């Protein structure tokens, strides 16, 4: 790594000198220095540098052992473009590279020069490219010559370039495999590559920071009024467009250090517009809303707007049309910066933004976004699904229009980035374009809007199974930060300083034990990987044995720099050590020394609820068992809300935070975010305390994240989401689902209204749920999800209602068929396969008679409840 840094520094100096001699170009300032750069010239055995600041090195040491049959061959026609194009690595059979990289997000760039190489005819290049270890498909049955002909860029003839954002996990290598598509008709197919580049990027440039993100800047799903849409670490993305609006392209050498190139947007603007260039190069930009490496300074000094004639401007939308492959979800990033001397107050200029003709901003006000400061770049992000079969090219549209109430009747933008997100099968590849009619050269970009005959779909099914599971793994809690007033007394969380010594947290001794780091090491065999039972954004959870092996415990070792900082650590200890309830996980103790923050809990044999619902190899839980679990959780939450002196708001209720003990009793866990409300919770609404909106994406109460109203009803909302999760066996947000189904909450509401509730039921539960029971259960869930928190039932009411739902199910089962009602005990979670039923012995519920007498107004109350 050190050598890379030095290499990079040297390169930067060289480049600097080079650029000094070119007065027209500004001097590139490397604001960000990637700790890892591989620029590989495939097939080459010598080093060479290019003017863009890249130092290309040979590929042989990264080629896998199985790949030495591949060839290195020179291009028969040299490229006019400087780059890794003189030679290529080619093969008629599969070959692969494996790069020893550190964990974290990277740019992966592929460079192809589509020409004939010694013994390899240009038109036979036909292949797929996979990126491992999770087999993301980057290119599928890619006909390089066809793509080069159709998407020909006169500035870079026959050069094909692809950029991806990928994330490498701890201990993994970056593997890239090239696979020729050999078929009966195409027996001479080969795969080739000229250049591979890997550049590390800042962790949260494009991926969402699970810790500390202001909700204003998180990607918003287009056309859905739901939670923001985090870009998770396990997504791979392809850069489709990175456009500097209005001015010339910015070459890789003048990026902020990551070697990104910023193209011109001319080709994609479809309406009239006016350019402003070199705006106020005297004023220094202030990167207070985005990190200074987000985009080069110059990006923010050119823009496109509609012109100064407001009368005319009101008559059209400033429009971009970006051709994209259908059937994928896209991340759209819009860059803005206000430097116009005529705009000095928020509201002076505001405009509508439409993405795919859906209104995403009614009041886009750049000054408003940047705290009334001029020259502060901001980035707004949207996530949009383009429906289709992945075989056609459609336009993704971006339109802007002045808000009639705005003083200045104008709209403006500085840059546009668009990324394609992998589909659930791990695919990022689109179809090959349609061949051109006659002369295959010099044709503009938008040519293939008819159905093309790509073969992408063929192999999708094959890899579908293997990849989809991984994609959903570990939906890490996203914490959303927003500086506004929240009606919670935070002082309980702030009374601790941040001094760190050997274990003297001011936790009342006697309430919970203090462990030494030595004890923790003994308990976990020095944090042996073999003892890991859970992995999360916070760190690992180990199964450990304390007291000379007599007691099994769960040991949560917080990772440095995880979302669970010292504050959450103390918070959890203080809260949990005072709580005692069968449905709340017990804290046994903690360890706080040698830079370690460790929490020790009672061990939960059966893991978390989510791992028994979806994305799991575990047998899924029976309906009745799910109901009992929900009741347990509701009781635990009711205890938090009403059973202790002060109202405790958990703030992170979700299936992954519900643990199951060996008797399958549900226990609420993870109190890192819990807050103490006033004696009445809501009665403290008038108190203004600066704090942040936190919780997990997909479960957040809209009233909380939009209006900063935090009461125990926010837990009720999240609990409602969890009820739907339990019913449907899926995550609350699935980005690749068609729009209607993307948000579980929206979809459930839709199904309820249309009377098609059975559509959301987990296929594993088919036939298990009695119709009345399903209906009532859904009513309970939807009542928890009411927009207005005061309309949502209390946890106590919910416990009652769910018990009645369980009675409905029981009586219906008894009534109709008892044969399927075996009594396999639920004892061993790891091996249990008899989970489809459960014994009735552990709870005494009403019998048939009492069911008949259930007053229906218990449920109607949920629709029109009075506040307690
Ligand atoms: C970019 O921001 C970082 C952190 O805020 C700062 O240390 C650095 O000096 C900045 N770089 C430039 C070129 O302004
Ligand atoms: C190429 O450059 C790298 C460092 O940049 C050096 O380690 C290597 O020896 C060079 N290889 C050749 C063949 O010159
Ligand atoms: C790829 O495209 C070329 C035209 O550039 C064509 O001659 C060739 O047949 C195509 N190969 C396949 C497998 O479609
Ligand atoms: C704006 O455009 C309208 C219609 O073309 C024209 O009538 C009007 O004079 C223009 N106003 C200015 C200030 O240019
Ligand atoms: C500011 O407004 C004045 C008067 O409307 C106009 O002449 C000038 O061009 C505007 N300046 C900019 C930078 O738009
Ligand atoms: C701008 O685009 C939106 C979304 O397609 C549309 O509803 C609106 O009518 C358009 N406005 C004008 C003036 O064309
Ligand atoms: C996309 O937009 C461009 C420019 O408006 C247009 O020429 C092309 O036909 C559009 N493509 C599709 C598939 O609508
Ligand atoms: C917050 O809680 C502390 C201690 O729990 C108490 O002393 C203080 O008065 C409370 N503040 C408000 C605004 O209620
Ligand atoms: C903490 O313990 C370590 C060794 O166990 C010792 O070296 C260090 O001085 C202690 N720190 C404090 C603040 O007591
Ligand atoms: C563990 O064993 C040691 C020695 O066998 C003994 O001294 C100690 O008291 C035991 N600790 C517990 C908690 O049982």
GROMACS .gro file of C-alpha atoms in nm, residues 285-670:
model
  386
  285UNK     CA    1  -1.667   2.656  -0.311
  286UNK     CA    2  -1.758   2.539   0.034
  287UNK     CA    3  -1.804   2.166   0.060
  288UNK     CA    4  -2.014   2.158   0.373
  289UNK     CA    5  -2.296   1.937   0.246
  290UNK     CA    6  -2.089   1.689   0.048
  291UNK     CA    7  -1.727   1.579   0.085
  292UNK     CA    8  -1.487   1.776  -0.133
  293UNK     CA    9  -1.403   1.470  -0.342
  294UNK     CA   10  -1.765   1.430  -0.458
  295UNK     CA   11  -1.690   1.602  -0.789
  296UNK     CA   12  -1.420   1.833  -0.921
  297UNK     CA   13  -1.463   2.198  -0.842
  298UNK     CA   14  -1.511   2.283  -1.211
  299UNK     CA   15  -1.823   2.068  -1.229
  300UNK     CA   16  -1.998   2.319  -1.010
  301UNK     CA   17  -1.888   2.616  -1.218
  302UNK     CA   18  -2.079   2.533  -1.531
  303UNK     CA   19  -2.445   2.468  -1.566
  304UNK     CA   20  -2.742   2.459  -1.793
  305UNK     CA   21  -3.052   2.659  -1.725
  306UNK     CA   22  -3.357   2.768  -1.918
  307UNK     CA   23  -3.257   3.125  -2.000
  308UNK     CA   24  -3.377   3.451  -1.855
  309UNK     CA   25  -3.714   3.475  -2.027
  310UNK     CA   26  -3.956   3.352  -1.762
  311UNK     CA   27  -4.254   3.379  -1.993
  312UNK     CA   28  -4.099   3.129  -2.229
  313UNK     CA   29  -3.961   2.912  -1.953
  314UNK     CA   30  -4.303   2.839  -1.815
  315UNK     CA   31  -4.394   2.678  -2.147
  316UNK     CA   32  -4.152   2.386  -2.148
  317UNK     CA   33  -3.957   2.144  -1.935
  318UNK     CA   34  -3.578   2.148  -1.942
  319UNK     CA   35  -3.531   1.783  -2.040
  320UNK     CA   36  -3.266   1.511  -2.062
  321UNK     CA   37  -3.333   1.167  -2.209
  322UNK     CA   38  -3.085   0.900  -2.102
  323UNK     CA   39  -3.104   0.568  -2.286
  324UNK     CA   40  -3.097   0.279  -2.038
  325UNK     CA   41  -3.169  -0.093  -2.033
  326UNK     CA   42  -3.516  -0.177  -1.913
  327UNK     CA   43  -3.574  -0.411  -1.623
  328UNK     CA   44  -3.321  -0.252  -1.388
  329UNK     CA   45  -3.323  -0.013  -1.097
  330UNK     CA   46  -3.116   0.303  -1.139
  331UNK     CA   47  -2.957   0.544  -0.898
  332UNK     CA   48  -2.976   0.901  -1.026
  333UNK     CA   49  -2.749   1.160  -0.863
  334UNK     CA   50  -2.804   1.525  -0.941
  335UNK     CA   51  -2.542   1.784  -0.854
  336UNK     CA   52  -2.632   2.145  -0.786
  337UNK     CA   53  -2.452   2.454  -0.673
  338UNK     CA   54  -2.590   2.807  -0.656
  339UNK     CA   55  -2.351   3.080  -0.767
  340UNK     CA   56  -2.594   3.309  -0.951
  341UNK     CA   57  -2.552   3.666  -0.818
  342UNK     CA   58  -2.920   3.734  -0.881
  343UNK     CA   59  -3.027   3.454  -0.649
  344UNK     CA   60  -2.953   3.533  -0.290
  345UNK     CA   61  -3.238   3.405  -0.077
  346UNK     CA   62  -3.400   3.067  -0.042
  347UNK     CA   63  -3.718   3.078  -0.248
  348UNK     CA   64  -3.574   3.316  -0.509
  349UNK     CA   65  -3.540   3.025  -0.741
  350UNK     CA   66  -3.725   2.700  -0.700
  351UNK     CA   67  -3.826   2.443  -0.952
  352UNK     CA   68  -3.999   2.113  -1.004
  353UNK     CA   69  -3.792   1.805  -1.080
  354UNK     CA   70  -3.952   1.512  -1.258
  355UNK     CA   71  -3.785   1.174  -1.297
  356UNK     CA   72  -3.964   0.944  -1.540
  357UNK     CA   73  -4.243   1.203  -1.543
  358UNK     CA   74  -4.297   1.161  -1.171
  359UNK     CA   75  -4.267   1.469  -0.959
  360UNK     CA   76  -3.977   1.416  -0.718
  361UNK     CA   77  -3.923   1.775  -0.601
  362UNK     CA   78  -4.194   2.035  -0.578
  363UNK     CA   79  -3.967   2.293  -0.432
  364UNK     CA   80  -3.613   2.229  -0.548
  365UNK     CA   81  -3.434   2.521  -0.393
  366UNK     CA   82  -3.058   2.499  -0.409
  367UNK     CA   83  -3.002   2.776  -0.156
  368UNK     CA   84  -3.253   2.615   0.076
  369UNK     CA   85  -3.066   2.286   0.053
  370UNK     CA   86  -2.735   2.452   0.124
  371UNK     CA   87  -2.839   2.641   0.438
  372UNK     CA   88  -2.872   2.969   0.246
  373UNK     CA   89  -2.504   2.955   0.158
  374UNK     CA   90  -2.385   3.028  -0.191
  375UNK     CA   91  -2.127   2.809  -0.353
  376UNK     CA   92  -2.216   2.502  -0.150
  377UNK     CA   93  -2.245   2.194  -0.374
  378UNK     CA   94  -2.534   1.959  -0.297
  379UNK     CA   95  -2.624   1.617  -0.436
  380UNK     CA   96  -2.980   1.489  -0.452
  381UNK     CA   97  -3.038   1.122  -0.522
  382UNK     CA   98  -3.329   0.923  -0.657
  383UNK     CA   99  -3.382   0.557  -0.720
  384UNK     CA  100  -3.603   0.462  -1.012
  385UNK     CA  101  -3.705   0.128  -1.151
  386UNK     CA  102  -3.743   0.107  -1.529
  387UNK     CA  103  -3.984  -0.176  -1.597
  388UNK     CA  104  -3.915  -0.417  -1.878
  389UNK     CA  105  -3.751  -0.742  -1.973
  390UNK     CA  106  -3.384  -0.631  -1.983
  391UNK     CA  107  -3.392  -0.673  -2.360
  392UNK     CA  108  -3.483  -0.325  -2.474
  393UNK     CA  109  -3.339   0.020  -2.442
  394UNK     CA  110  -3.568   0.288  -2.306
  395UNK     CA  111  -3.517   0.649  -2.210
  396UNK     CA  112  -3.493   0.756  -1.851
  397UNK     CA  113  -3.614   1.114  -1.846
  398UNK     CA  114  -3.514   1.401  -1.622
  399UNK     CA  115  -3.724   1.716  -1.649
  400UNK     CA  116  -3.710   2.043  -1.466
  401UNK     CA  117  -3.962   2.325  -1.465
  402UNK     CA  118  -3.981   2.654  -1.271
  403UNK     CA  119  -4.221   2.655  -0.981
  404UNK     CA  120  -4.481   2.924  -1.066
  405UNK     CA  121  -4.444   3.064  -0.714
  406UNK     CA  122  -4.071   3.113  -0.751
  407UNK     CA  123  -3.932   3.461  -0.809
  408UNK     CA  124  -3.689   3.354  -1.078
  409UNK     CA  125  -3.866   3.143  -1.337
  410UNK     CA  126  -3.575   2.916  -1.405
  411UNK     CA  127  -3.419   2.579  -1.324
  412UNK     CA  128  -3.056   2.476  -1.331
  413UNK     CA  129  -2.827   2.180  -1.278
  414UNK     CA  130  -2.451   2.116  -1.278
  415UNK     CA  131  -2.403   1.743  -1.319
  416UNK     CA  132  -2.588   1.416  -1.359
  417UNK     CA  133  -2.470   1.071  -1.260
  418UNK     CA  134  -2.668   0.758  -1.336
  419UNK     CA  135  -2.589   0.409  -1.209
  420UNK     CA  136  -2.750   0.080  -1.291
  421UNK     CA  137  -2.800  -0.141  -0.987
  422UNK     CA  138  -2.766  -0.518  -1.019
  423UNK     CA  139  -3.089  -0.715  -1.043
  424UNK     CA  140  -3.173  -0.987  -0.789
  425UNK     CA  141  -2.982  -1.245  -0.989
  426UNK     CA  142  -2.667  -1.036  -0.968
  427UNK     CA  143  -2.692  -0.931  -1.329
  428UNK     CA  144  -2.583  -0.595  -1.464
  429UNK     CA  145  -2.557  -0.687  -1.830
  430UNK     CA  146  -2.786  -0.546  -2.094
  431UNK     CA  147  -2.854  -0.679  -2.442
  432UNK     CA  148  -2.630  -0.635  -2.744
  433UNK     CA  149  -2.758  -0.363  -2.973
  434UNK     CA  150  -2.931  -0.437  -3.301
  435UNK     CA  151  -2.686  -0.449  -3.588
  436UNK     CA  152  -2.681  -0.135  -3.796
  437UNK     CA  153  -2.860  -0.147  -4.131
  438UNK     CA  154  -2.570  -0.083  -4.371
  439UNK     CA  155  -2.255   0.110  -4.299
  440UNK     CA  156  -2.167   0.020  -3.946
  441UNK     CA  157  -1.975   0.338  -3.868
  442UNK     CA  158  -2.034   0.687  -3.741
  443UNK     CA  159  -2.383   0.661  -3.608
  444UNK     CA  160  -2.512   0.843  -3.306
  445UNK     CA  161  -2.589   0.667  -2.989
  446UNK     CA  162  -2.962   0.612  -2.975
  447UNK     CA  163  -3.008   0.340  -3.227
  448UNK     CA  164  -3.135   0.036  -3.057
  449UNK     CA  165  -3.475   0.110  -2.926
  450UNK     CA  166  -3.636  -0.180  -3.101
  451UNK     CA  167  -3.633  -0.519  -2.942
  452UNK     CA  168  -3.293  -0.668  -2.974
  453UNK     CA  169  -3.207  -1.031  -2.990
  454UNK     CA  170  -2.958  -1.048  -2.710
  455UNK     CA  171  -2.919  -1.372  -2.531
  456UNK     CA  172  -2.891  -1.229  -2.184
  457UNK     CA  173  -3.191  -1.404  -2.044
  458UNK     CA  174  -3.064  -1.747  -2.127
  459UNK     CA  175  -2.834  -1.789  -1.835
  460UNK     CA  176  -3.013  -1.568  -1.589
  461UNK     CA  177  -3.224  -1.846  -1.453
  462UNK     CA  178  -2.918  -2.056  -1.392
  463UNK     CA  179  -2.749  -1.811  -1.163
  464UNK     CA  180  -3.065  -1.675  -1.010
  465UNK     CA  181  -3.079  -1.915  -0.724
  466UNK     CA  182  -2.723  -1.885  -0.617
  467UNK     CA  183  -2.703  -1.511  -0.597
  468UNK     CA  184  -3.035  -1.381  -0.478
  469UNK     CA  185  -2.988  -1.508  -0.128
  470UNK     CA  186  -2.669  -1.323  -0.083
  471UNK     CA  187  -2.811  -0.997  -0.205
  472UNK     CA  188  -3.054  -0.974   0.076
  473UNK     CA  189  -2.814  -1.068   0.349
  474UNK     CA  190  -2.774  -0.835   0.636
  475UNK     CA  191  -2.985  -0.537   0.568
  476UNK     CA  192  -2.789  -0.319   0.799
  477UNK     CA  193  -2.970  -0.061   0.997
  478UNK     CA  194  -2.938   0.275   0.839
  479UNK     CA  195  -2.927   0.556   1.077
  480UNK     CA  196  -3.065   0.872   0.960
  481UNK     CA  197  -2.938   1.196   1.084
  482UNK     CA  198  -3.128   1.513   1.070
  483UNK     CA  199  -3.074   1.815   1.280
  484UNK     CA  200  -3.409   1.915   1.408
  485UNK     CA  201  -3.608   1.920   1.722
  486UNK     CA  202  -3.729   1.599   1.865
  487UNK     CA  203  -3.945   1.564   2.164
  488UNK     CA  204  -3.732   1.330   2.365
  489UNK     CA  205  -3.527   1.394   2.670
  490UNK     CA  206  -3.181   1.319   2.558
  491UNK     CA  207  -3.000   1.413   2.871
  492UNK     CA  208  -3.005   1.055   2.987
  493UNK     CA  209  -2.785   0.975   2.694
  494UNK     CA  210  -2.545   1.255   2.743
  495UNK     CA  211  -2.456   1.242   3.104
  496UNK     CA  212  -2.150   1.034   3.028
  497UNK     CA  213  -1.838   1.195   2.901
  498UNK     CA  214  -1.635   1.011   2.646
  499UNK     CA  215  -1.341   0.933   2.867
  500UNK     CA  216  -1.229   0.581   2.822
  501UNK     CA  217  -1.055   0.393   3.096
  502UNK     CA  218  -1.045   0.035   3.205
  503UNK     CA  219  -1.406  -0.046   3.257
  504UNK     CA  220  -1.522   0.233   3.480
  505UNK     CA  221  -1.842   0.308   3.303
  506UNK     CA  222  -2.071   0.467   3.556
  507UNK     CA  223  -2.317   0.186   3.535
  508UNK     CA  224  -2.473   0.095   3.866
  509UNK     CA  225  -2.274  -0.205   3.978
  510UNK     CA  226  -2.480  -0.500   4.078
  511UNK     CA  227  -2.717  -0.444   3.790
  512UNK     CA  228  -2.481  -0.602   3.548
  513UNK     CA  229  -2.142  -0.762   3.551
  514UNK     CA  230  -1.819  -0.618   3.436
  515UNK     CA  231  -1.594  -0.852   3.241
  516UNK     CA  232  -1.226  -0.812   3.168
  517UNK     CA  233  -1.100  -0.839   2.815
  518UNK     CA  234  -0.913  -1.150   2.926
  519UNK     CA  235  -1.236  -1.317   3.028
  520UNK     CA  236  -1.384  -1.224   2.693
  521UNK     CA  237  -1.090  -1.375   2.509
  522UNK     CA  238  -1.115  -1.694   2.708
  523UNK     CA  239  -1.488  -1.711   2.647
  524UNK     CA  240  -1.447  -1.688   2.272
  525UNK     CA  241  -1.115  -1.864   2.220
  526UNK     CA  242  -0.959  -1.528   2.144
  527UNK     CA  243  -1.248  -1.419   1.922
  528UNK     CA  244  -1.219  -1.724   1.705
  529UNK     CA  245  -1.408  -1.697   1.376
  530UNK     CA  246  -1.555  -2.036   1.452
  531UNK     CA  247  -1.751  -1.886   1.738
  532UNK     CA  248  -1.915  -1.616   1.528
  533UNK     CA  249  -2.289  -1.659   1.524
  534UNK     CA  250  -2.385  -1.325   1.379
  535UNK     CA  251  -2.237  -1.044   1.176
  536UNK     CA  252  -2.373  -0.696   1.152
  537UNK     CA  253  -2.279  -0.340   1.077
  538UNK     CA  254  -2.181  -0.306   1.442
  539UNK     CA  255  -1.939  -0.599   1.443
  540UNK     CA  256  -1.952  -0.969   1.524
  541UNK     CA  257  -2.158  -1.165   1.771
  542UNK     CA  258  -1.983  -1.466   1.922
  543UNK     CA  259  -2.118  -1.760   2.108
  544UNK     CA  260  -1.908  -1.777   2.422
  545UNK     CA  261  -1.880  -1.965   2.747
  546UNK     CA  262  -1.820  -1.790   3.075
  547UNK     CA  263  -1.781  -1.906   3.433
  548UNK     CA  264  -1.550  -2.192   3.346
  549UNK     CA  265  -1.775  -2.297   3.061
  550UNK     CA  266  -2.086  -2.332   3.271
  551UNK     CA  267  -2.284  -2.052   3.107
  552UNK     CA  268  -2.336  -1.991   2.736
  553UNK     CA  269  -2.361  -1.628   2.639
  554UNK     CA  270  -2.383  -1.412   2.330
  555UNK     CA  271  -2.091  -1.173   2.307
  556UNK     CA  272  -2.137  -0.869   2.089
  557UNK     CA  273  -1.802  -0.713   2.007
  558UNK     CA  274  -1.848  -0.367   1.866
  559UNK     CA  275  -1.629  -0.279   1.574
  560UNK     CA  276  -1.436   0.043   1.590
  561UNK     CA  277  -1.612   0.307   1.390
  562UNK     CA  278  -1.935   0.114   1.362
  563UNK     CA  279  -2.269   0.279   1.397
  564UNK     CA  280  -2.276   0.163   1.752
  565UNK     CA  281  -2.049   0.417   1.907
  566UNK     CA  282  -1.971   0.478   2.269
  567UNK     CA  283  -2.298   0.656   2.317
  568UNK     CA  284  -2.509   0.369   2.193
  569UNK     CA  285  -2.296   0.129   2.393
  570UNK     CA  286  -2.359   0.309   2.718
  571UNK     CA  287  -2.717   0.365   2.628
  572UNK     CA  288  -2.774  -0.003   2.581
  573UNK     CA  289  -2.607  -0.095   2.909
  574UNK     CA  290  -2.797   0.162   3.106
  575UNK     CA  291  -3.132   0.079   2.961
  576UNK     CA  292  -3.106  -0.295   2.947
  577UNK     CA  293  -2.961  -0.342   3.290
  578UNK     CA  294  -3.274  -0.192   3.437
  579UNK     CA  295  -3.524  -0.390   3.236
  580UNK     CA  296  -3.655  -0.730   3.334
  581UNK     CA  297  -3.921  -0.890   3.123
  582UNK     CA  298  -3.959  -1.232   2.961
  583UNK     CA  299  -3.979  -1.066   2.621
  584UNK     CA  300  -3.678  -0.840   2.662
  585UNK     CA  301  -3.332  -0.985   2.613
  586UNK     CA  302  -3.125  -0.988   2.933
  587UNK     CA  303  -2.791  -0.816   2.951
  588UNK     CA  304  -2.547  -1.012   3.162
  589UNK     CA  305  -2.260  -0.767   3.151
  590UNK     CA  306  -2.015  -0.570   2.950
  591UNK     CA  307  -1.647  -0.523   2.890
  592UNK     CA  308  -1.497  -0.182   2.828
  593UNK     CA  309  -1.123  -0.184   2.809
  594UNK     CA  310  -0.827  -0.180   2.571
  595UNK     CA  311  -1.038  -0.004   2.309
  596UNK     CA  312  -1.295  -0.280   2.324
  597UNK     CA  313  -1.665  -0.232   2.372
  598UNK     CA  314  -1.832  -0.565   2.433
  599UNK     CA  315  -2.181  -0.653   2.548
  600UNK     CA  316  -2.264  -0.990   2.699
  601UNK     CA  317  -2.620  -1.120   2.673
  602UNK     CA  318  -2.804  -1.435   2.754
  603UNK     CA  319  -2.759  -1.670   2.462
  604UNK     CA  320  -3.055  -1.713   2.231
  605UNK     CA  321  -3.041  -2.057   2.079
  606UNK     CA  322  -3.270  -1.991   1.793
  607UNK     CA  323  -3.119  -1.672   1.659
  608UNK     CA  324  -3.323  -1.386   1.527
  609UNK     CA  325  -3.672  -1.388   1.388
  610UNK     CA  326  -3.573  -1.275   1.044
  611UNK     CA  327  -3.353  -1.576   1.000
  612UNK     CA  328  -3.663  -1.786   1.035
  613UNK     CA  329  -3.864  -1.586   0.783
  614UNK     CA  330  -3.661  -1.531   0.469
  615UNK     CA  331  -3.318  -1.547   0.305
  616UNK     CA  332  -3.234  -1.841   0.516
  617UNK     CA  333  -3.176  -2.211   0.504
  618UNK     CA  334  -3.367  -2.253   0.826
  619UNK     CA  335  -3.710  -2.406   0.798
  620UNK     CA  336  -3.956  -2.120   0.810
  621UNK     CA  337  -4.187  -2.079   1.104
  622UNK     CA  338  -4.546  -2.195   1.097
  623UNK     CA  339  -4.819  -1.934   1.098
  624UNK     CA  340  -4.924  -2.010   1.448
  625UNK     CA  341  -4.573  -1.984   1.567
  626UNK     CA  342  -4.530  -1.653   1.395
  627UNK     CA  343  -4.842  -1.526   1.569
  628UNK     CA  344  -4.712  -1.630   1.907
  629UNK     CA  345  -4.384  -1.459   1.835
  630UNK     CA  346  -4.563  -1.137   1.741
  631UNK     CA  347  -4.758  -1.149   2.064
  632UNK     CA  348  -4.437  -1.191   2.260
  633UNK     CA  349  -4.280  -0.896   2.085
  634UNK     CA  350  -4.591  -0.686   2.144
  635UNK     CA  351  -4.577  -0.773   2.514
  636UNK     CA  352  -4.212  -0.677   2.532
  637UNK     CA  353  -4.279  -0.345   2.364
  638UNK     CA  354  -4.580  -0.280   2.581
  639UNK     CA  355  -4.355  -0.328   2.881
  640UNK     CA  356  -4.113  -0.071   2.742
  641UNK     CA  357  -4.393   0.175   2.675
  642UNK     CA  358  -4.594   0.135   2.992
  643UNK     CA  359  -4.425  -0.106   3.230
  644UNK     CA  360  -4.140   0.108   3.355
  645UNK     CA  361  -4.127   0.448   3.518
  646UNK     CA  362  -4.043   0.628   3.199
  647UNK     CA  363  -4.158   0.554   2.849
  648UNK     CA  364  -3.883   0.376   2.660
  649UNK     CA  365  -3.894   0.408   2.284
  650UNK     CA  366  -3.694   0.132   2.122
  651UNK     CA  367  -3.658   0.306   1.782
  652UNK     CA  368  -3.528   0.001   1.599
  653UNK     CA  369  -3.804  -0.258   1.603
  654UNK     CA  370  -3.756  -0.508   1.322
  655UNK     CA  371  -3.747  -0.882   1.275
  656UNK     CA  372  -3.365  -0.889   1.285
  657UNK     CA  373  -3.376  -0.743   1.635
  658UNK     CA  374  -3.615  -1.003   1.771
  659UNK     CA  375  -3.431  -1.298   1.921
  660UNK     CA  376  -3.573  -1.640   1.991
  661UNK     CA  377  -3.466  -1.851   2.285
  662UNK     CA  378  -3.458  -2.225   2.299
  663UNK     CA  379  -3.828  -2.233   2.385
  664UNK     CA  380  -3.898  -2.007   2.089
  665UNK     CA  381  -3.995  -1.725   2.319
  666UNK     CA  382  -3.944  -1.392   2.144
  667UNK     CA  383  -3.719  -1.132   2.303
  668UNK     CA  384  -3.670  -0.775   2.193
  669UNK     CA  385  -3.302  -0.689   2.161
  670UNK     CA  386  -3.066  -0.414   2.046
   0.00000   0.00000   0.00000
